[in-house]
PDB file of C-alpha atoms in Angstrom:
ATOM      1  CA  MET A 550      34.925 -45.618 -13.089  1.00  0.00           C
ATOM      2  CA  TYR A 551      37.544 -47.413 -10.996  1.00  0.00           C
ATOM      3  CA  MET A 552      36.639 -48.654  -7.532  1.00  0.00           C
ATOM      4  CA  LEU A 553      38.407 -50.612  -4.803  1.00  0.00           C
ATOM      5  CA  THR A 554      36.097 -53.280  -3.396  1.00  0.00           C
ATOM      6  CA  GLN A 555      36.228 -56.537  -1.481  1.00  0.00           C
ATOM      7  CA  ALA A 556      34.849 -59.791  -2.816  1.00  0.00           C
ATOM      8  CA  GLU A 557      34.268 -63.289  -1.539  1.00  0.00           C
ATOM      9  CA  ARG A 558      34.168 -66.107  -4.078  1.00  0.00           C
ATOM     10  CA  VAL A 559      34.923 -69.816  -4.421  1.00  0.00           C
ATOM     11  CA  VAL A 560      37.913 -71.246  -6.311  1.00  0.00           C
ATOM     12  CA  ARG A 561      38.359 -74.862  -7.370  1.00  0.00           C
ATOM     13  CA  ILE A 562      41.724 -76.369  -6.416  1.00  0.00           C
ATOM     14  CA  PRO A 563      42.360 -79.464  -8.574  1.00  0.00           C
ATOM     15  CA  PRO A 564      43.896 -82.521  -6.861  1.00  0.00           C
ATOM     16  CA  SER A 565      47.151 -82.121  -8.840  1.00  0.00           C
ATOM     17  CA  LYS A 566      47.820 -78.758  -7.125  1.00  0.00           C
ATOM     18  CA  LEU A 567      47.177 -79.907  -3.539  1.00  0.00           C
ATOM     19  CA  SER A 568      50.800 -80.967  -2.954  1.00  0.00           C
ATOM     20  CA  LYS A 569      52.152 -77.468  -3.754  1.00  0.00           C
ATOM     21  CA  ASN A 570      52.302 -74.342  -1.555  1.00  0.00           C
ATOM     22  CA  ILE A 571      48.563 -73.860  -1.000  1.00  0.00           C
ATOM     23  CA  ASP A 572      48.747 -70.060  -0.494  1.00  0.00           C
ATOM     24  CA  GLU A 573      50.511 -69.610  -3.858  1.00  0.00           C
ATOM     25  CA  VAL A 574      48.061 -71.986  -5.543  1.00  0.00           C
ATOM     26  CA  ILE A 575      45.055 -70.086  -4.135  1.00  0.00           C
ATOM     27  CA  ASP A 576      46.538 -66.739  -5.309  1.00  0.00           C
ATOM     28  CA  GLU A 577      47.223 -68.107  -8.791  1.00  0.00           C
ATOM     29  CA  LEU A 578      43.792 -69.735  -9.176  1.00  0.00           C
ATOM     30  CA  THR A 579      41.983 -66.636  -7.886  1.00  0.00           C
ATOM     31  CA  TRP A 580      43.830 -64.355 -10.321  1.00  0.00           C
ATOM     32  CA  GLY A 581      43.168 -66.731 -13.210  1.00  0.00           C
ATOM     33  CA  ALA A 582      39.490 -67.140 -12.377  1.00  0.00           C
ATOM     34  CA  PHE A 583      38.522 -63.520 -11.781  1.00  0.00           C
ATOM     35  CA  GLU A 584      41.037 -60.990 -13.203  1.00  0.00           C
ATOM     36  CA  GLY A 585      39.893 -59.560 -16.529  1.00  0.00           C
ATOM     37  CA  LYS A 586      36.412 -61.011 -16.044  1.00  0.00           C
ATOM     38  CA  LEU A 587      33.040 -59.331 -15.665  1.00  0.00           C
ATOM     39  CA  GLY A 588      31.464 -59.882 -12.234  1.00  0.00           C
ATOM     40  CA  GLN A 589      27.799 -60.122 -11.252  1.00  0.00           C
ATOM     41  CA  ASP A 590      27.794 -56.359 -10.648  1.00  0.00           C
ATOM     42  CA  LYS A 591      28.797 -55.682 -14.316  1.00  0.00           C
ATOM     43  CA  ALA A 592      32.272 -54.501 -13.305  1.00  0.00           C
ATOM     44  CA  VAL A 593      35.502 -55.748 -14.886  1.00  0.00           C
ATOM     45  CA  THR A 594      38.023 -56.960 -12.313  1.00  0.00           C
ATOM     46  CA  VAL A 595      41.329 -55.298 -13.176  1.00  0.00           C
ATOM     47  CA  LEU A 596      43.541 -56.318 -10.257  1.00  0.00           C
ATOM     48  CA  ILE A 597      43.301 -58.684  -7.292  1.00  0.00           C
ATOM     49  CA  LYS A 598      45.415 -58.557  -4.132  1.00  0.00           C
ATOM     50  CA  ASN A 599      45.372 -59.745  -0.507  1.00  0.00           C
ATOM     51  CA  VAL A 600      43.783 -63.126  -1.265  1.00  0.00           C
ATOM     52  CA  GLU A 601      42.883 -65.001   1.924  1.00  0.00           C
ATOM     53  CA  PRO A 602      41.173 -68.379   2.373  1.00  0.00           C
ATOM     54  CA  VAL A 603      37.981 -68.273   4.434  1.00  0.00           C
ATOM     55  CA  GLY A 604      37.373 -71.338   6.588  1.00  0.00           C
ATOM     56  CA  PRO A 605      38.062 -74.897   5.479  1.00  0.00           C
ATOM     57  CA  GLY A 606      37.581 -75.973   1.869  1.00  0.00           C
ATOM     58  CA  ARG A 607      34.888 -78.398   0.699  1.00  0.00           C
ATOM     59  CA  ILE A 608      35.485 -81.630  -1.175  1.00  0.00           C
ATOM     60  CA  VAL A 609      32.728 -82.618  -3.581  1.00  0.00           C
ATOM     61  CA  HIS A 610      32.083 -86.370  -3.882  1.00  0.00           C
ATOM     62  CA  GLY A 611      33.282 -87.704  -7.238  1.00  0.00           C
ATOM     63  CA  ASP A 612      35.360 -84.610  -8.062  1.00  0.00           C
ATOM     64  CA  GLY A 613      38.395 -84.833  -5.788  1.00  0.00           C
ATOM     65  CA  ALA A 614      39.024 -81.085  -5.976  1.00  0.00           C
ATOM     66  CA  VAL A 615      38.830 -78.728  -3.018  1.00  0.00           C
ATOM     67  CA  TYR A 616      36.386 -75.841  -3.304  1.00  0.00           C
ATOM     68  CA  GLN A 617      37.834 -73.037  -1.222  1.00  0.00           C
ATOM     69  CA  THR A 618      36.045 -69.801  -0.342  1.00  0.00           C
ATOM     70  CA  VAL A 619      38.438 -66.852  -0.676  1.00  0.00           C
ATOM     71  CA  LYS A 620      38.202 -63.187   0.274  1.00  0.00           C
ATOM     72  CA  PHE A 621      40.218 -60.558  -1.616  1.00  0.00           C
ATOM     73  CA  ASP A 622      40.582 -56.888  -2.437  1.00  0.00           C
ATOM     74  CA  GLN A 623      39.959 -55.981  -6.057  1.00  0.00           C
ATOM     75  CA  VAL A 624      40.217 -52.962  -8.307  1.00  0.00           C
ATOM     76  CA  VAL A 625      37.247 -52.962 -10.675  1.00  0.00           C
ATOM     77  CA  PHE A 626      36.288 -50.819 -13.637  1.00  0.00           C
ATOM     78  CA  LYS A 627      32.561 -50.221 -13.966  1.00  0.00           C
ATOM     79  CA  PRO A 628      31.538 -48.035 -16.902  1.00  0.00           C
ATOM     80  CA  ARG A 629      28.200 -46.238 -16.654  1.00  0.00           C
ATOM     81  CA  GLU A 630      25.952 -44.807 -19.319  1.00  0.00           C
ATOM     82  CA  HIS A 631      26.391 -41.013 -19.754  1.00  0.00           C
ATOM     83  CA  GLU A 632      29.775 -41.122 -17.965  1.00  0.00           C
ATOM     84  CA  VAL A 633      32.544 -38.967 -19.480  1.00  0.00           C
ATOM     85  CA  VAL A 634      35.696 -41.000 -20.060  1.00  0.00           C
ATOM     86  CA  GLU A 635      39.202 -40.215 -21.257  1.00  0.00           C
ATOM     87  CA  GLY A 636      40.887 -42.646 -23.585  1.00  0.00           C
ATOM     88  CA  THR A 637      43.204 -43.221 -26.516  1.00  0.00           C
ATOM     89  CA  VAL A 638      42.237 -43.842 -30.133  1.00  0.00           C
ATOM     90  CA  VAL A 639      43.540 -47.348 -30.875  1.00  0.00           C
ATOM     91  CA  GLU A 640      42.092 -47.966 -34.341  1.00  0.00           C
ATOM     92  CA  VAL A 641      40.467 -45.988 -37.158  1.00  0.00           C
ATOM     93  CA  VAL A 642      38.069 -47.878 -39.437  1.00  0.00           C
ATOM     94  CA  LYS A 643      35.705 -46.879 -42.238  1.00  0.00           C
ATOM     95  CA  PHE A 644      32.778 -46.406 -39.837  1.00  0.00           C
ATOM     96  CA  GLY A 645      34.615 -44.540 -37.047  1.00  0.00           C
ATOM     97  CA  ALA A 646      37.279 -45.068 -34.413  1.00  0.00           C
ATOM     98  CA  PHE A 647      37.813 -47.355 -31.438  1.00  0.00           C
ATOM     99  CA  VAL A 648      38.787 -45.632 -28.190  1.00  0.00           C
ATOM    100  CA  ARG A 649      40.400 -47.553 -25.306  1.00  0.00           C
ATOM    101  CA  PHE A 650      39.467 -46.344 -21.843  1.00  0.00           C
ATOM    102  CA  GLY A 651      40.348 -48.445 -18.849  1.00  0.00           C
ATOM    103  CA  PRO A 652      40.346 -52.127 -19.853  1.00  0.00           C
ATOM    104  CA  LEU A 653      37.613 -51.692 -22.507  1.00  0.00           C
ATOM    105  CA  ASP A 654      37.225 -50.297 -26.034  1.00  0.00           C
ATOM    106  CA  GLY A 655      34.302 -48.187 -27.207  1.00  0.00           C
ATOM    107  CA  LEU A 656      33.177 -47.292 -30.719  1.00  0.00           C
ATOM    108  CA  LEU A 657      33.135 -43.650 -31.698  1.00  0.00           C
ATOM    109  CA  HIS A 658      30.904 -43.810 -34.787  1.00  0.00           C
ATOM    110  CA  ILE A 659      31.893 -41.474 -37.612  1.00  0.00           C
ATOM    111  CA  SER A 660      28.659 -39.496 -37.066  1.00  0.00           C
ATOM    112  CA  GLN A 661      29.630 -38.893 -33.417  1.00  0.00           C
ATOM    113  CA  VAL A 662      33.199 -37.605 -33.902  1.00  0.00           C
ATOM    114  CA  MET A 663      32.468 -33.909 -34.490  1.00  0.00           C
ATOM    115  CA  ASP A 664      29.878 -31.420 -35.747  1.00  0.00           C
ATOM    116  CA  ASP A 665      31.341 -31.527 -39.256  1.00  0.00           C
ATOM    117  CA  ARG A 666      31.280 -33.870 -42.215  1.00  0.00           C
ATOM    118  CA  VAL A 667      34.033 -36.384 -41.658  1.00  0.00           C
ATOM    119  CA  ASP A 668      36.201 -38.008 -44.327  1.00  0.00           C
ATOM    120  CA  ILE A 669      38.163 -41.180 -43.754  1.00  0.00           C
ATOM    121  CA  ASP A 670      41.864 -41.236 -44.569  1.00  0.00           C
ATOM    122  CA  ALA A 671      42.307 -45.015 -44.265  1.00  0.00           C
ATOM    123  CA  GLU A 672      45.861 -44.918 -45.594  1.00  0.00           C
ATOM    124  CA  ASN A 673      47.005 -42.680 -42.718  1.00  0.00           C
ATOM    125  CA  GLN A 674      44.574 -44.156 -40.130  1.00  0.00           C
ATOM    126  CA  ARG A 675      42.787 -40.878 -39.401  1.00  0.00           C
ATOM    127  CA  LEU A 676      39.470 -39.083 -39.648  1.00  0.00           C
ATOM    128  CA  VAL A 677      39.402 -35.540 -41.074  1.00  0.00           C
ATOM    129  CA  GLY A 678      36.728 -32.845 -40.634  1.00  0.00           C
ATOM    130  CA  LYS A 679      35.788 -31.503 -44.078  1.00  0.00           C
ATOM    131  CA  ASP A 680      35.245 -27.861 -43.039  1.00  0.00           C
ATOM    132  CA  THR A 681      37.231 -27.558 -39.804  1.00  0.00           C
ATOM    133  CA  GLY A 682      40.279 -29.570 -40.883  1.00  0.00           C
ATOM    134  CA  ARG A 683      40.350 -31.227 -37.468  1.00  0.00           C
ATOM    135  CA  THR A 684      41.917 -34.692 -37.465  1.00  0.00           C
ATOM    136  CA  LEU A 685      41.530 -37.726 -35.260  1.00  0.00           C
ATOM    137  CA  ASN A 686      44.522 -40.071 -35.408  1.00  0.00           C
ATOM    138  CA  VAL A 687      45.525 -43.362 -33.827  1.00  0.00           C
ATOM    139  CA  GLY A 688      47.238 -42.513 -30.531  1.00  0.00           C
ATOM    140  CA  ASP A 689      45.247 -39.297 -29.892  1.00  0.00           C
ATOM    141  CA  ARG A 690      43.945 -38.744 -26.356  1.00  0.00           C
ATOM    142  CA  VAL A 691      40.248 -37.857 -26.322  1.00  0.00           C
ATOM    143  CA  LYS A 692      37.415 -37.134 -23.927  1.00  0.00           C
ATOM    144  CA  ALA A 693      34.119 -38.843 -24.857  1.00  0.00           C
ATOM    145  CA  ARG A 694      30.766 -39.675 -23.283  1.00  0.00           C
ATOM    146  CA  ILE A 695      29.295 -43.182 -23.118  1.00  0.00           C
ATOM    147  CA  VAL A 696      25.930 -43.173 -24.919  1.00  0.00           C
ATOM    148  CA  SER A 697      25.226 -46.917 -25.070  1.00  0.00           C
ATOM    149  CA  LEU A 698      26.464 -49.818 -23.003  1.00  0.00           C
ATOM    150  CA  ASP A 699      26.046 -53.549 -23.650  1.00  0.00           C
ATOM    151  CA  LEU A 700      28.596 -55.515 -21.629  1.00  0.00           C
ATOM    152  CA  ASN A 701      29.469 -59.058 -22.734  1.00  0.00           C
ATOM    153  CA  GLU A 702      29.646 -61.272 -19.638  1.00  0.00           C
ATOM    154  CA  LYS A 703      31.587 -64.098 -21.296  1.00  0.00           C
ATOM    155  CA  ASN A 704      34.240 -61.840 -22.860  1.00  0.00           C
ATOM    156  CA  PRO A 705      34.317 -58.197 -21.675  1.00  0.00           C
ATOM    157  CA  GLN A 706      36.578 -57.279 -24.639  1.00  0.00           C
ATOM    158  CA  ASP A 707      33.615 -58.037 -26.960  1.00  0.00           C
ATOM    159  CA  SER A 708      31.326 -55.561 -25.184  1.00  0.00           C
ATOM    160  CA  LYS A 709      29.496 -53.024 -27.327  1.00  0.00           C
ATOM    161  CA  ILE A 710      30.048 -49.509 -26.002  1.00  0.00           C
ATOM    162  CA  GLY A 711      28.949 -46.473 -28.003  1.00  0.00           C
ATOM    163  CA  LEU A 712      30.672 -43.112 -27.542  1.00  0.00           C
ATOM    164  CA  THR A 713      30.098 -39.526 -28.654  1.00  0.00           C
ATOM    165  CA  MET A 714      32.277 -36.406 -28.824  1.00  0.00           C
ATOM    166  CA  ARG A 715      29.614 -34.127 -30.337  1.00  0.00           C
ATOM    167  CA  GLN A 716      29.060 -32.029 -27.240  1.00  0.00           C
ATOM    168  CA  PRO A 717      30.872 -29.055 -25.694  1.00  0.00           C
ATOM    169  CA  GLY A 718      33.862 -30.102 -23.602  1.00  0.00           C
ATOM    170  CA  LEU A 719      34.431 -33.358 -25.501  1.00  0.00           C
ATOM    171  CA  GLY A 720      36.998 -34.327 -28.147  1.00  0.00           C
ATOM    172  CA  ARG A 721      40.744 -33.859 -28.392  1.00  0.00           C
ATOM    173  CA  PRO A 722      42.175 -31.419 -25.802  1.00  0.00           C
ATOM    174  CA  GLU A 723      43.204 -29.066 -28.630  1.00  0.00           C
ATOM    175  CA  TRP A 724      39.611 -28.948 -29.919  1.00  0.00           C
ATOM    176  CA  ILE A 725      38.242 -28.247 -26.442  1.00  0.00           C
ATOM    177  CA  GLU A 726      40.745 -25.417 -25.927  1.00  0.00           C
ATOM    178  CA  GLU A 727      40.025 -23.961 -29.370  1.00  0.00           C
ATOM    179  CA  ASP A 728      36.236 -24.052 -28.736  1.00  0.00           C
ATOM    180  CA  HIS A 729      36.773 -22.456 -25.325  1.00  0.00           C
ATOM    181  CA  ARG A 730      38.769 -19.589 -26.865  1.00  0.00           C
ATOM    182  CA  LYS A 731      35.999 -19.043 -29.430  1.00  0.00           C
ATOM    183  CA  GLY A 732      33.412 -19.064 -26.647  1.00  0.00           C
ATOM    184  CA  GLU A 733      31.641 -22.164 -27.962  1.00  0.00           C
ATOM    185  CA  ALA A 734      32.243 -24.343 -24.904  1.00  0.00           C
TER     186      ALA A 734
END
């Protein structure tokens, strides 16, 4: 889920940058330090704007850098277990498919794609339902539910997020519509 929040953090301004436009330096260092990173609240910072210094900076003896407290607005993405997300299939592998939603990727294990036996067509990068003939291809938009969530604080892209589409109202839009017409959803 996306949220707009405010944050207050400290950035380190190295001595080599002190002779430049300090507002631009603070913006640049804040973006570099926090955008794309996982915060203490387990949310990935997607975008930062309106960076403002708060009070005077501190100089630490022996370092020479200025440690400046900054306040800024941020757009964060915070996935939650059991949340329904919409995303795009970005890769099909022998054990399932990776779905990108927001700034993260989740694994849709082959056993969680549909209520059907699924074959892998690695050559064409797709998964095929044996009985239904339904296919899941790279580039398909899907609706899935988060069933497991293990966020990696050092590198959010390496987080382990498990997804499922084996419930009514989940899957490709065409599947959802087809199930609705049949009265299964």
